[in-house]
GROMACS .gro file of N, CA and C in nm:
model
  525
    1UNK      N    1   4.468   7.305  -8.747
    1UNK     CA    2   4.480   7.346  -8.609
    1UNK      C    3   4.366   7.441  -8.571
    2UNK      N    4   4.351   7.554  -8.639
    2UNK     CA    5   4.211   7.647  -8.665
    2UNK      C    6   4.091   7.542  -8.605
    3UNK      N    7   4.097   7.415  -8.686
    3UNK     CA    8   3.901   7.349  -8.674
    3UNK      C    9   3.951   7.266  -8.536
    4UNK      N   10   4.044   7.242  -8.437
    4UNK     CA   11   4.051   7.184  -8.358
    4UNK      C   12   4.032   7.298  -8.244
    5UNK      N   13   4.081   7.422  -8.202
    5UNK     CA   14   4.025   7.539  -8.183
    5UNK      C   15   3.879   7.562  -8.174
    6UNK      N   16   3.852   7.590  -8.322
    6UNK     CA   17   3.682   7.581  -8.324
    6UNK      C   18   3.633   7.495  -8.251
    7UNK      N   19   3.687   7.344  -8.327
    7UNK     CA   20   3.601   7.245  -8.252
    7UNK      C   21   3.543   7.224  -8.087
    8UNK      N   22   3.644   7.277  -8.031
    8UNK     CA   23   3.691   7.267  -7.850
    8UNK      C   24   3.592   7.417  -7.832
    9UNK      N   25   3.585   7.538  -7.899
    9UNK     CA   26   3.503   7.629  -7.873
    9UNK      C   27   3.375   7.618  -7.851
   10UNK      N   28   3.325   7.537  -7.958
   10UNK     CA   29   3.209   7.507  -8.003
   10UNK      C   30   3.156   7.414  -7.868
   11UNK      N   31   3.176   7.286  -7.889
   11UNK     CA   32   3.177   7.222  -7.739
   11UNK      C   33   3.210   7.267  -7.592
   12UNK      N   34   3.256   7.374  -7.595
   12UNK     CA   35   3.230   7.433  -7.468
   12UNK      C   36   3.134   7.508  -7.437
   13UNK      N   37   3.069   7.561  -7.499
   13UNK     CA   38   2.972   7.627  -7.546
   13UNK      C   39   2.845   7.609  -7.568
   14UNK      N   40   2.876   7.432  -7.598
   14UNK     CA   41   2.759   7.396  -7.598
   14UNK      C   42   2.746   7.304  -7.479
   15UNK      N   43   2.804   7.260  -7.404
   15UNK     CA   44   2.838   7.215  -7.238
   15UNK      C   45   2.811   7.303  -7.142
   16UNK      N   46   2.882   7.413  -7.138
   16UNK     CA   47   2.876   7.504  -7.043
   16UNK      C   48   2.745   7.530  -6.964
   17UNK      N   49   2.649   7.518  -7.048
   17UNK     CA   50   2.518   7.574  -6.921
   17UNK      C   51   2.459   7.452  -6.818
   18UNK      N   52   2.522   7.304  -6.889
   18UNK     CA   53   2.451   7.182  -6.819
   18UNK      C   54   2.529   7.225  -6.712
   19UNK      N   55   2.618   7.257  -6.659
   19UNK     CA   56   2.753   7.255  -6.567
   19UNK      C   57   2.698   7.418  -6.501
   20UNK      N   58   2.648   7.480  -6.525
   20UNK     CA   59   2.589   7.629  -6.415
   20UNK      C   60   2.516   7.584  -6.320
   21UNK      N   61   2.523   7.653  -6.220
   21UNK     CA   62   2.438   7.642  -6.116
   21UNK      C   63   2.318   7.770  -6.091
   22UNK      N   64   2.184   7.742  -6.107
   22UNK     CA   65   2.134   7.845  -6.077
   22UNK      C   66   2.103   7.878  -5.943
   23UNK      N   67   2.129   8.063  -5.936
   23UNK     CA   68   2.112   8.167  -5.825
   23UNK      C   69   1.993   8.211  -5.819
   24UNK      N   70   2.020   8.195  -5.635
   24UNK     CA   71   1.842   8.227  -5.587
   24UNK      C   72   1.933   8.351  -5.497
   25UNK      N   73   1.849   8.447  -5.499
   25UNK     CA   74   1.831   8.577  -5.368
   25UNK      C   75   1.738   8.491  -5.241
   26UNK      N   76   1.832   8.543  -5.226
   26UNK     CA   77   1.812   8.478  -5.047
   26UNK      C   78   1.742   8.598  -4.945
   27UNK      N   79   1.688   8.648  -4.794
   27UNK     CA   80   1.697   8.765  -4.770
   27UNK      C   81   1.696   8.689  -4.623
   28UNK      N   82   1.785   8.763  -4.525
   28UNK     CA   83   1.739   8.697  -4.389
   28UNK      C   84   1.643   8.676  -4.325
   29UNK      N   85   1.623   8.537  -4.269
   29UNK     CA   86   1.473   8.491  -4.207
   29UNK      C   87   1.395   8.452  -4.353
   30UNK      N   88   1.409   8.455  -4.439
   30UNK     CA   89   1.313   8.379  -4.564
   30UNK      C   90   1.374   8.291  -4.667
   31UNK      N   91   1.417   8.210  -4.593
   31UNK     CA   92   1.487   8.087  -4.663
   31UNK      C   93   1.420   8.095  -4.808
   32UNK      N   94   1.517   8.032  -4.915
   32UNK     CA   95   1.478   7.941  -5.035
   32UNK      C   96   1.521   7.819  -4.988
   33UNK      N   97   1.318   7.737  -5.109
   33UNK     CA   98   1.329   7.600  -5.083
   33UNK      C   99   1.337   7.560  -5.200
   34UNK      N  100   1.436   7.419  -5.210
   34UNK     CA  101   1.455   7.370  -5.352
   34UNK      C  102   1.455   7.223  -5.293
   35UNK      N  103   1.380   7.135  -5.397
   35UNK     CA  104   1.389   6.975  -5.356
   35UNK      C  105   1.390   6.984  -5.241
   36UNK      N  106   1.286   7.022  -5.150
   36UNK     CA  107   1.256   6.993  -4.996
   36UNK      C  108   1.342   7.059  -4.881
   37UNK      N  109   1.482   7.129  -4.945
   37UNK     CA  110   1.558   7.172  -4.879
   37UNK      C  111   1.537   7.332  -4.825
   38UNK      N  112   1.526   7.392  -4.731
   38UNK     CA  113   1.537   7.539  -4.681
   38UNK      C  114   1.699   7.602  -4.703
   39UNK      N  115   1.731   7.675  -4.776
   39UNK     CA  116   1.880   7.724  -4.762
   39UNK      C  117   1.863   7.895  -4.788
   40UNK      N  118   1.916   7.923  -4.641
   40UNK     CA  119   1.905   8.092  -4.576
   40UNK      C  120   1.999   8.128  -4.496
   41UNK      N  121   2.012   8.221  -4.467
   41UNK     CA  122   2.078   8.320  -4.362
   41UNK      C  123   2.022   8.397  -4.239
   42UNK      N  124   2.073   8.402  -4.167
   42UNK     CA  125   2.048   8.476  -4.037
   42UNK      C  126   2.144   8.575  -4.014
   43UNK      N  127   2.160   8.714  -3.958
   43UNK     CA  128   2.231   8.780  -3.933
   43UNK      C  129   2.272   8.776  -3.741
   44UNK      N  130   2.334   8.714  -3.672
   44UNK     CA  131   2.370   8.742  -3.573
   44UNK      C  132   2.403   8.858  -3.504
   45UNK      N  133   2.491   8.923  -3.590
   45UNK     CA  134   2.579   9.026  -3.519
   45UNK      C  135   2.582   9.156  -3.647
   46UNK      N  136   2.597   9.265  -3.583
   46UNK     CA  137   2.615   9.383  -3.672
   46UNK      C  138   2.652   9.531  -3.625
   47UNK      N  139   2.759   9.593  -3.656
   47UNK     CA  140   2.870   9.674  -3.581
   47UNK      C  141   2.879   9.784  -3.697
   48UNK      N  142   2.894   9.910  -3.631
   48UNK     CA  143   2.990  10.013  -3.758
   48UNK      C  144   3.119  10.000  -3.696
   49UNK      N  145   3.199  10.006  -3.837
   49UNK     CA  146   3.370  10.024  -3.796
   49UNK      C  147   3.420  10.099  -3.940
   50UNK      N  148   3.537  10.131  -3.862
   50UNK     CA  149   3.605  10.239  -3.950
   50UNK      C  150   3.734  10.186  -3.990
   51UNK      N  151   3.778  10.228  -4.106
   51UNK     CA  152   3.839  10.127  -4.179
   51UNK      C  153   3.919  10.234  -4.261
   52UNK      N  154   4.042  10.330  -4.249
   52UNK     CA  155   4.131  10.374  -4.324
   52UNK      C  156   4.034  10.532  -4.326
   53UNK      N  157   3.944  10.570  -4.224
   53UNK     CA  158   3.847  10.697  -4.208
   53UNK      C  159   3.766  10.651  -4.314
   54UNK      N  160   3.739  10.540  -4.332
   54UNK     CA  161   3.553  10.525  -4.407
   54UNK      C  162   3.503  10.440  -4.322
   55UNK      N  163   3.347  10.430  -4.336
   55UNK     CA  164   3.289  10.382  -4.262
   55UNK      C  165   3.213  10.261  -4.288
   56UNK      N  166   3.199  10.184  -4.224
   56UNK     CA  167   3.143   9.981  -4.287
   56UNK      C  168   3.058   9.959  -4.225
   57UNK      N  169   2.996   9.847  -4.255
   57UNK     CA  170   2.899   9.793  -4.163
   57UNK      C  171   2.966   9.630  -4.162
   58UNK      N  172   2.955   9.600  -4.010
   58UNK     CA  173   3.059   9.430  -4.029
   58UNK      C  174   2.965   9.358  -4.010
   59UNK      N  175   2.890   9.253  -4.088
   59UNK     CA  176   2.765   9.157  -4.051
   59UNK      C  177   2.851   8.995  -4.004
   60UNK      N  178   2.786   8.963  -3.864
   60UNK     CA  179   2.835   8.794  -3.893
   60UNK      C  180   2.704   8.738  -3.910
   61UNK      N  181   2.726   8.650  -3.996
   61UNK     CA  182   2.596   8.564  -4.077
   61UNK      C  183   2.587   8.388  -4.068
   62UNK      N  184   2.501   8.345  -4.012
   62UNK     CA  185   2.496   8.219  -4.011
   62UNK      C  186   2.441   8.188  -4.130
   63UNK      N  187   2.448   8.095  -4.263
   63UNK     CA  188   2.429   8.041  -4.357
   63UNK      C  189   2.425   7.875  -4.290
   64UNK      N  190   2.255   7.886  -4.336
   64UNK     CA  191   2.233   7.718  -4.289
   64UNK      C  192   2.111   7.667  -4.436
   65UNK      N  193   2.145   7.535  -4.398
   65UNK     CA  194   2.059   7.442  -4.505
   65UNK      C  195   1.958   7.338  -4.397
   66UNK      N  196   1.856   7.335  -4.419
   66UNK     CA  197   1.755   7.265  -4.334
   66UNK      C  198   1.654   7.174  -4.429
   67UNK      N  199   1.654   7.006  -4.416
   67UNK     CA  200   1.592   6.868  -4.476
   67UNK      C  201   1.455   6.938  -4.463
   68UNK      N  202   1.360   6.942  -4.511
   68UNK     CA  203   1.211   6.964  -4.475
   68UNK      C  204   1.180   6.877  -4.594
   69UNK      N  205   1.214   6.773  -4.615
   69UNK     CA  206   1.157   6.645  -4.769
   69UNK      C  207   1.064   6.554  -4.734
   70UNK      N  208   1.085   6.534  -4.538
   70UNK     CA  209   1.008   6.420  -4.525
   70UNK      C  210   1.115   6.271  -4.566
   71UNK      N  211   1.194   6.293  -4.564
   71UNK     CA  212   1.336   6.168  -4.641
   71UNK      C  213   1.507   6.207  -4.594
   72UNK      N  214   1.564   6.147  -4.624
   72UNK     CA  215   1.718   6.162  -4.545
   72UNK      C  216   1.756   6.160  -4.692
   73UNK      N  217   1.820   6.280  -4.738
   73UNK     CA  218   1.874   6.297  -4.827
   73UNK      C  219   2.066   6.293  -4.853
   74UNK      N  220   2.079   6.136  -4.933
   74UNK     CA  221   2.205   6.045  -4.977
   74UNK      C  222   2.275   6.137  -5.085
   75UNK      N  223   2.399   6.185  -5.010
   75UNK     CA  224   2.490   6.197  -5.162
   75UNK      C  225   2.602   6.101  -5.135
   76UNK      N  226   2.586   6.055  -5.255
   76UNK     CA  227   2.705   5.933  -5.265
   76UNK      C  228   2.878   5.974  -5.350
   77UNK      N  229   2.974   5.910  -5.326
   77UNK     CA  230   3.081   6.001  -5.419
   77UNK      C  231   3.049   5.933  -5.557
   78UNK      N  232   3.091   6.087  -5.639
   78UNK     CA  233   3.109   6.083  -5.743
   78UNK      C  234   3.214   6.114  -5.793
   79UNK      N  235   3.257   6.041  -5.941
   79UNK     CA  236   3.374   6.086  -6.019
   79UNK      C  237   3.391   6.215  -6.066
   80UNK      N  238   3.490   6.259  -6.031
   80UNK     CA  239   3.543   6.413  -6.073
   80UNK      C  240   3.665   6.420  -6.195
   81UNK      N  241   3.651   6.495  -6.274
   81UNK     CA  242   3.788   6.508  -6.282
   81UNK      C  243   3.905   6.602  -6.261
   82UNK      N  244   3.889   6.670  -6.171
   82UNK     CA  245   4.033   6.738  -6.131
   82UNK      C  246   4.001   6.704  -5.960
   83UNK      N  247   3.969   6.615  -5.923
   83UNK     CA  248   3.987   6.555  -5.805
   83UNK      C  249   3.861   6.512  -5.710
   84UNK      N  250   3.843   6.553  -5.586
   84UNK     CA  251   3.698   6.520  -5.513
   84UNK      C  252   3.712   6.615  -5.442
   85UNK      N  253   3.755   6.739  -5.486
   85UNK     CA  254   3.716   6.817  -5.341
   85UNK      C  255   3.542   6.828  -5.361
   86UNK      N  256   3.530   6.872  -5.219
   86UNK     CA  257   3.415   6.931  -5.173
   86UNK      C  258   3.297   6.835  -5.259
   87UNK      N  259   3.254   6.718  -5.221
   87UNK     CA  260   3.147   6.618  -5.254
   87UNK      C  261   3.044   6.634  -5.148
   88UNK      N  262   3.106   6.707  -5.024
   88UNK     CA  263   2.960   6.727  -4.950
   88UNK      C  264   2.945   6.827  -4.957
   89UNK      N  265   2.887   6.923  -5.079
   89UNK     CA  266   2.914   7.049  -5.054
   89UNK      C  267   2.746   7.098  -5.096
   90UNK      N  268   2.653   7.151  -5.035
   90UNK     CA  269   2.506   7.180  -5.012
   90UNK      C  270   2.522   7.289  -5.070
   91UNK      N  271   2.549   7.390  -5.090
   91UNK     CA  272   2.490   7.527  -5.127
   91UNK      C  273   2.632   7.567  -5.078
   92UNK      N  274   2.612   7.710  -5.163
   92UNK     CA  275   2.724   7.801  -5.214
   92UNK      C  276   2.673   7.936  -5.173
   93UNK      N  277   2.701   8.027  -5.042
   93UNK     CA  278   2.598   8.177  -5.029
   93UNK      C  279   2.729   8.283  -5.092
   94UNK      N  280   2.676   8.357  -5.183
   94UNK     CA  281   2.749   8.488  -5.205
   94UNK      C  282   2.678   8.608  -5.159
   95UNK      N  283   2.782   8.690  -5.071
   95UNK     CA  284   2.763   8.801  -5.087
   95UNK      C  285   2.819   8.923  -5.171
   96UNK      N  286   2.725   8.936  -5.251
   96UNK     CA  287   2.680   9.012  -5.325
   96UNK      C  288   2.790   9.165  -5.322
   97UNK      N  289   2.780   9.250  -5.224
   97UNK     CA  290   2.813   9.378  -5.184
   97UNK      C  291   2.947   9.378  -5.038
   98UNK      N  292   2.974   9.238  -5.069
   98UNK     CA  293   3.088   9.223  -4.989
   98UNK      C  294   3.229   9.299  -5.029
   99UNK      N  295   3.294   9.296  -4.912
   99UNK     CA  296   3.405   9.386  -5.016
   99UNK      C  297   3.534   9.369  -4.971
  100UNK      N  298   3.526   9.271  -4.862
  100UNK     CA  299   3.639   9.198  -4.867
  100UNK      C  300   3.740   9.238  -4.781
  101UNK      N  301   3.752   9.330  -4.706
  101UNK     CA  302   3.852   9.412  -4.640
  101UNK      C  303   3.868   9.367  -4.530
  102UNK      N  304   4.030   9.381  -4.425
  102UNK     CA  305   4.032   9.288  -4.280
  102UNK      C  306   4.037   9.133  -4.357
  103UNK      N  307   4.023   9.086  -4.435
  103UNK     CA  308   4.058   8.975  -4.449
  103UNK      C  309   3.939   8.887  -4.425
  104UNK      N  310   3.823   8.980  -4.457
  104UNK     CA  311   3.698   8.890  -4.439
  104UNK      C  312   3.625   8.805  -4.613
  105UNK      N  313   3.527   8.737  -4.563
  105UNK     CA  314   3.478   8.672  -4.673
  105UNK      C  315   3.376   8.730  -4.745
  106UNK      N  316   3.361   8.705  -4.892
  106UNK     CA  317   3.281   8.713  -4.970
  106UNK      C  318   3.141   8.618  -4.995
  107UNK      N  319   3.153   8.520  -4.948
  107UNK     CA  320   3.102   8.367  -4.942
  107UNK      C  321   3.147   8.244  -4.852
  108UNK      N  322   3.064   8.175  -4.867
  108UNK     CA  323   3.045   8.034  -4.770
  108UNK      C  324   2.994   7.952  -4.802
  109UNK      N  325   3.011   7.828  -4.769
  109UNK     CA  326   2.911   7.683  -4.798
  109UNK      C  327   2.879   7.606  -4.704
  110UNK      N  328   2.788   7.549  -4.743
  110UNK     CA  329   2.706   7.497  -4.633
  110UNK      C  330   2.736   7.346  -4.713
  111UNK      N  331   2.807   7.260  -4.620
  111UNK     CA  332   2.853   7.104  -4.610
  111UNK      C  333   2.752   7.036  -4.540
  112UNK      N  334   2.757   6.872  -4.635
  112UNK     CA  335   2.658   6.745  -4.536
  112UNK      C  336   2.770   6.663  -4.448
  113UNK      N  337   2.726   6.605  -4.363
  113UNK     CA  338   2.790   6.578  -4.235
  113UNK      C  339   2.823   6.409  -4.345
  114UNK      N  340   2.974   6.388  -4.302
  114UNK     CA  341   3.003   6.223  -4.384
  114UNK      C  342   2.875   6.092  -4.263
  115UNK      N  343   2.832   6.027  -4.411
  115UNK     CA  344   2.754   5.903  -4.373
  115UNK      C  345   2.877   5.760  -4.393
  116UNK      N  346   2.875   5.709  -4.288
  116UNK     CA  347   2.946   5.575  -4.258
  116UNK      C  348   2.852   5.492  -4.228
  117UNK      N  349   2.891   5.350  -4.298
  117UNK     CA  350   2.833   5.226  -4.305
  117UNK      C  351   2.956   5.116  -4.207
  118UNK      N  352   2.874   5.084  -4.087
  118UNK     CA  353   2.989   4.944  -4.056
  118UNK      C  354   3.027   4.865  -4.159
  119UNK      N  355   3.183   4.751  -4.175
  119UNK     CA  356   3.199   4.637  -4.254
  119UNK      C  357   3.252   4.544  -4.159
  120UNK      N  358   3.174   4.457  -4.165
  120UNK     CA  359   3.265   4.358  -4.053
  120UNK      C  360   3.385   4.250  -4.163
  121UNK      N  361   3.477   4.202  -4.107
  121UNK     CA  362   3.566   4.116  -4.178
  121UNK      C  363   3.637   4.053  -4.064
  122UNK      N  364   3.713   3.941  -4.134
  122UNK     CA  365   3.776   3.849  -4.067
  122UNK      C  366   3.898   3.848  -4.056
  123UNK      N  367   3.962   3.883  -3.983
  123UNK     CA  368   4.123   3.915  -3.957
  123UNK      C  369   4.181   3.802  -3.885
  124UNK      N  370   4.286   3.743  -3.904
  124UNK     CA  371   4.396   3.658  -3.805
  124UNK      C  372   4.481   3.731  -3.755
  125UNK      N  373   4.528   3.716  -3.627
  125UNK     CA  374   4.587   3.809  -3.557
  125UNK      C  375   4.738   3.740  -3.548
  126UNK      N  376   4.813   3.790  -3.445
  126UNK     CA  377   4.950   3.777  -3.494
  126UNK      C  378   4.978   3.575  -3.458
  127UNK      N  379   4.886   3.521  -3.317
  127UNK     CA  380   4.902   3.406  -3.253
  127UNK      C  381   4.822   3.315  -3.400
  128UNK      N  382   4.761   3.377  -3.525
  128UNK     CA  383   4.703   3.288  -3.598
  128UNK      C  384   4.534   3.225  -3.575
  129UNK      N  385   4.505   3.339  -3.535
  129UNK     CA  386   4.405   3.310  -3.432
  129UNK      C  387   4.301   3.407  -3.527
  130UNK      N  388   4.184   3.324  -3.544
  130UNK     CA  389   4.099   3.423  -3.632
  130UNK      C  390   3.995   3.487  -3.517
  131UNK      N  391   4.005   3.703  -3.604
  131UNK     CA  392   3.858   3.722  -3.505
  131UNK      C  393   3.769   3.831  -3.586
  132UNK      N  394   3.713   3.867  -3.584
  132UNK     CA  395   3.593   3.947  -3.660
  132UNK      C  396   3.583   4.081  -3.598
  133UNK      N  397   3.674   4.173  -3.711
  133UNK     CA  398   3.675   4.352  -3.673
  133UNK      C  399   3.559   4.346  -3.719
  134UNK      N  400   3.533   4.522  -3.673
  134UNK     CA  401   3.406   4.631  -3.757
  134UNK      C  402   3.478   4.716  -3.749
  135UNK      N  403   3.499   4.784  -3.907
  135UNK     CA  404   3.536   4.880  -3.934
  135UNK      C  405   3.419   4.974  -3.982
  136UNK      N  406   3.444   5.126  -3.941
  136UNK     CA  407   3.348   5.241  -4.030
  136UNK      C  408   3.387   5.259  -4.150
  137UNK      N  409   3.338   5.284  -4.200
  137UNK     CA  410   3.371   5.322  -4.368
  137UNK      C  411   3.287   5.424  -4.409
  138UNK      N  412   3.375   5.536  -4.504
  138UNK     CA  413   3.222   5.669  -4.507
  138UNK      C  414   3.194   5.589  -4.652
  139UNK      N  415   3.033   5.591  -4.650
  139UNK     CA  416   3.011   5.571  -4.776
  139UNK      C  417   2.961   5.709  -4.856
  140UNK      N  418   2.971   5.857  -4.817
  140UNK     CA  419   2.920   5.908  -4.883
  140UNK      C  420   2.910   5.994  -4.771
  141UNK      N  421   2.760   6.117  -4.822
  141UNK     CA  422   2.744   6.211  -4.700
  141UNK      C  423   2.581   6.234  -4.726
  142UNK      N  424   2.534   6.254  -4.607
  142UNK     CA  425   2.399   6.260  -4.561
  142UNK      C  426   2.320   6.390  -4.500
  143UNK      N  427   2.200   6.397  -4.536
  143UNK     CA  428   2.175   6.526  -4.434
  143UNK      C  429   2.038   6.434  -4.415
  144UNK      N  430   1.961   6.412  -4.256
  144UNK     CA  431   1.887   6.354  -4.227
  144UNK      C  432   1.757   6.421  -4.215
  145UNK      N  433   1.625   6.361  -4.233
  145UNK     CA  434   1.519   6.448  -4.199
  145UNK      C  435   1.477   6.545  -4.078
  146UNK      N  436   1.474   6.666  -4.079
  146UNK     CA  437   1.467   6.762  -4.002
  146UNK      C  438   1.612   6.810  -3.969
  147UNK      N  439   1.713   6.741  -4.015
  147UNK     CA  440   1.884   6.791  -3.981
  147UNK      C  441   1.862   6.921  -4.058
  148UNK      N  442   1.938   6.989  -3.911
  148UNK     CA  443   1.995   7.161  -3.964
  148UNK      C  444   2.176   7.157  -4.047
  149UNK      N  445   2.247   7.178  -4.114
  149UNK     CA  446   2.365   7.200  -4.139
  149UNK      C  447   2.420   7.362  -4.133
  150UNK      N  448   2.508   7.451  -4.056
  150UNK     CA  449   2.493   7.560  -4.085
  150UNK      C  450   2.678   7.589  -4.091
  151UNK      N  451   2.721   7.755  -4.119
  151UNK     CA  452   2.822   7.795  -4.071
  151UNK      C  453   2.824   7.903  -4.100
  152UNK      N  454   2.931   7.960  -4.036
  152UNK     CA  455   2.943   8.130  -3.999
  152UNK      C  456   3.049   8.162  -4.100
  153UNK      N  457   3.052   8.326  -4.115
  153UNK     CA  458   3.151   8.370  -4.163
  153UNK      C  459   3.114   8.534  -4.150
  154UNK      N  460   3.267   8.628  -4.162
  154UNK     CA  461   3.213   8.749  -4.141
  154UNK      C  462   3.182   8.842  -4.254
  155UNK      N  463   3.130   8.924  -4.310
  155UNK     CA  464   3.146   9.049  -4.419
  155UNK      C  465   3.131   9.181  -4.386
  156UNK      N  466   3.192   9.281  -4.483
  156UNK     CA  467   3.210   9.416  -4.440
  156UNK      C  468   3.121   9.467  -4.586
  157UNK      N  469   3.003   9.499  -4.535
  157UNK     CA  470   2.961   9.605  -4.657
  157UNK      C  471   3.000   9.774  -4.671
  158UNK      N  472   2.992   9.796  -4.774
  158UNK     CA  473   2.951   9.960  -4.803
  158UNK      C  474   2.865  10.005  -4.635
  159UNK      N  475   2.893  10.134  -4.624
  159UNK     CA  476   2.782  10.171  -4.465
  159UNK      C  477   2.670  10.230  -4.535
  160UNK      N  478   2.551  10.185  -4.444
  160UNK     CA  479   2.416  10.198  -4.482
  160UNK      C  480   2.363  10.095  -4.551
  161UNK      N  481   2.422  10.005  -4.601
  161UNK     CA  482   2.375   9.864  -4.646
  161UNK      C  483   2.405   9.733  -4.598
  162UNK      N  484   2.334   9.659  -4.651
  162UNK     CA  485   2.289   9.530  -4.547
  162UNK      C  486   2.338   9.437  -4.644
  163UNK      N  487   2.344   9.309  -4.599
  163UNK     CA  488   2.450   9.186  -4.715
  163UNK      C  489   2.270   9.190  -4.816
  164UNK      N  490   2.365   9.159  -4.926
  164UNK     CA  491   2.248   9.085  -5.053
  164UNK      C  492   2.300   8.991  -5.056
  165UNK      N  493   2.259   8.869  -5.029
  165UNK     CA  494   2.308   8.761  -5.028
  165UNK      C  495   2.240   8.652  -5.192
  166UNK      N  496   2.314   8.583  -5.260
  166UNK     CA  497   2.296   8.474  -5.339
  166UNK      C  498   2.316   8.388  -5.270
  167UNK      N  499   2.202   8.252  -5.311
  167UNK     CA  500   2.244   8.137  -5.269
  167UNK      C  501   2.272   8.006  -5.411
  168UNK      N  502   2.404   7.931  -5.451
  168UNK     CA  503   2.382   7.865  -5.529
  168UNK      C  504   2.391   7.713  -5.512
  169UNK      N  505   2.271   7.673  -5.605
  169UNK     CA  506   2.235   7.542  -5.447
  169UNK      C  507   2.319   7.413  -5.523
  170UNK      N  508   2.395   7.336  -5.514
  170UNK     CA  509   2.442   7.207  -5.559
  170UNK      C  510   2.284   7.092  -5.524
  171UNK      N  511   2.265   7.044  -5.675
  171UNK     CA  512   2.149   6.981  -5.679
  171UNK      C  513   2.197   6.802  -5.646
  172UNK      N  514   2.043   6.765  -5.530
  172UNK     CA  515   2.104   6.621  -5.501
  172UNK      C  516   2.018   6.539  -5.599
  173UNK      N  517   2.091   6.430  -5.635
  173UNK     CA  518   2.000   6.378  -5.741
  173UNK      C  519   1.946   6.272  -5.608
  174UNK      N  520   1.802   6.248  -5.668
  174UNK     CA  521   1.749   6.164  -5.597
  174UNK      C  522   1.758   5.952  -5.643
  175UNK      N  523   1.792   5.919  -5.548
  175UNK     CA  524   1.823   5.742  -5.472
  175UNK      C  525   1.674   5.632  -5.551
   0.00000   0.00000   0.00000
């Protein structure tokens, strides 16, 4: 029982880093580019508030991913095994010095918009009468050349500091 233990240790261990995602520092207005992609933050909005007599700073942050490849970049589904969530899922932003309070976020992701392919087929209808649907079908998800993808979310830092943001990018394999 011991070397079946080991065994499962050992192999995780030696798996584990293909399966990491590496973290880029991000800073607002200076995107990181990876495989043709821009993925950054913008700060919209920024407030002091007081919070139990301490004092915060509340940032809302747009986190966007922008195509600059010159190509429409295809993710197709893939097999999972504990299910399919999140297959369109572009990048992962952490903040860093977030802290969570009010019920705000730590992080966000930036999603590709679903790609659908028409299928036409031949249906008989109830009189026996044949006629030719088109159905959509998603085959997957897409981000097109020059497509922006973005979304918001709020954070409360420490006061006197500004988000440090990570970005961790989900890599597309290339078609």
């Amino acid at each position: 029982m011991n070397r079946f233990f080991i065994c499962c240790f050992f192999l995780i261990t030696l798996y584990s880093p293909l399966f990491g995602q590496q973290a880029y520092e991000v800073e607002p207005g200076k995107p990181t580019q990876f495989n043709g992609i821009d993925y950054g933050f913008e700060i919209r909005n920024e407030r002091r508030i007081d919070i139990s007599g301490e004092s915060f700073m509340r940032y809302e942050l747009t986190i966007y991913a922008t195509n600059k490849s010159n190509c429409t970049k295809i993710m197709l589904p893939k097999q999972a095994l504990l299910g399919q969530d999140d297959q369109n899922e572009l990048a992962n932003f952490d903040c860093l010095n977030a802290t969570g309070k009010r019920l705000t976020s730590k992080n966000g992701k930036v999603m590709a918009r679903p790609f659908v392919v028409p299928y036409r087929q031949r249906v008989k209808n109830a009189e026996g009468k044949e006629l030719v649907t088109t159905t959509n079908i998603q085959a997957g998800h897409m981000l097109r050349n020059g497509e922006t993808v973005n979304n918001s979310f709020i954070v409360i830092v420490p006061n006197g500091e500004r988000p440090v943001m990570k970005v961790r990018i989900v890599e597309i394999p290339d078609l």
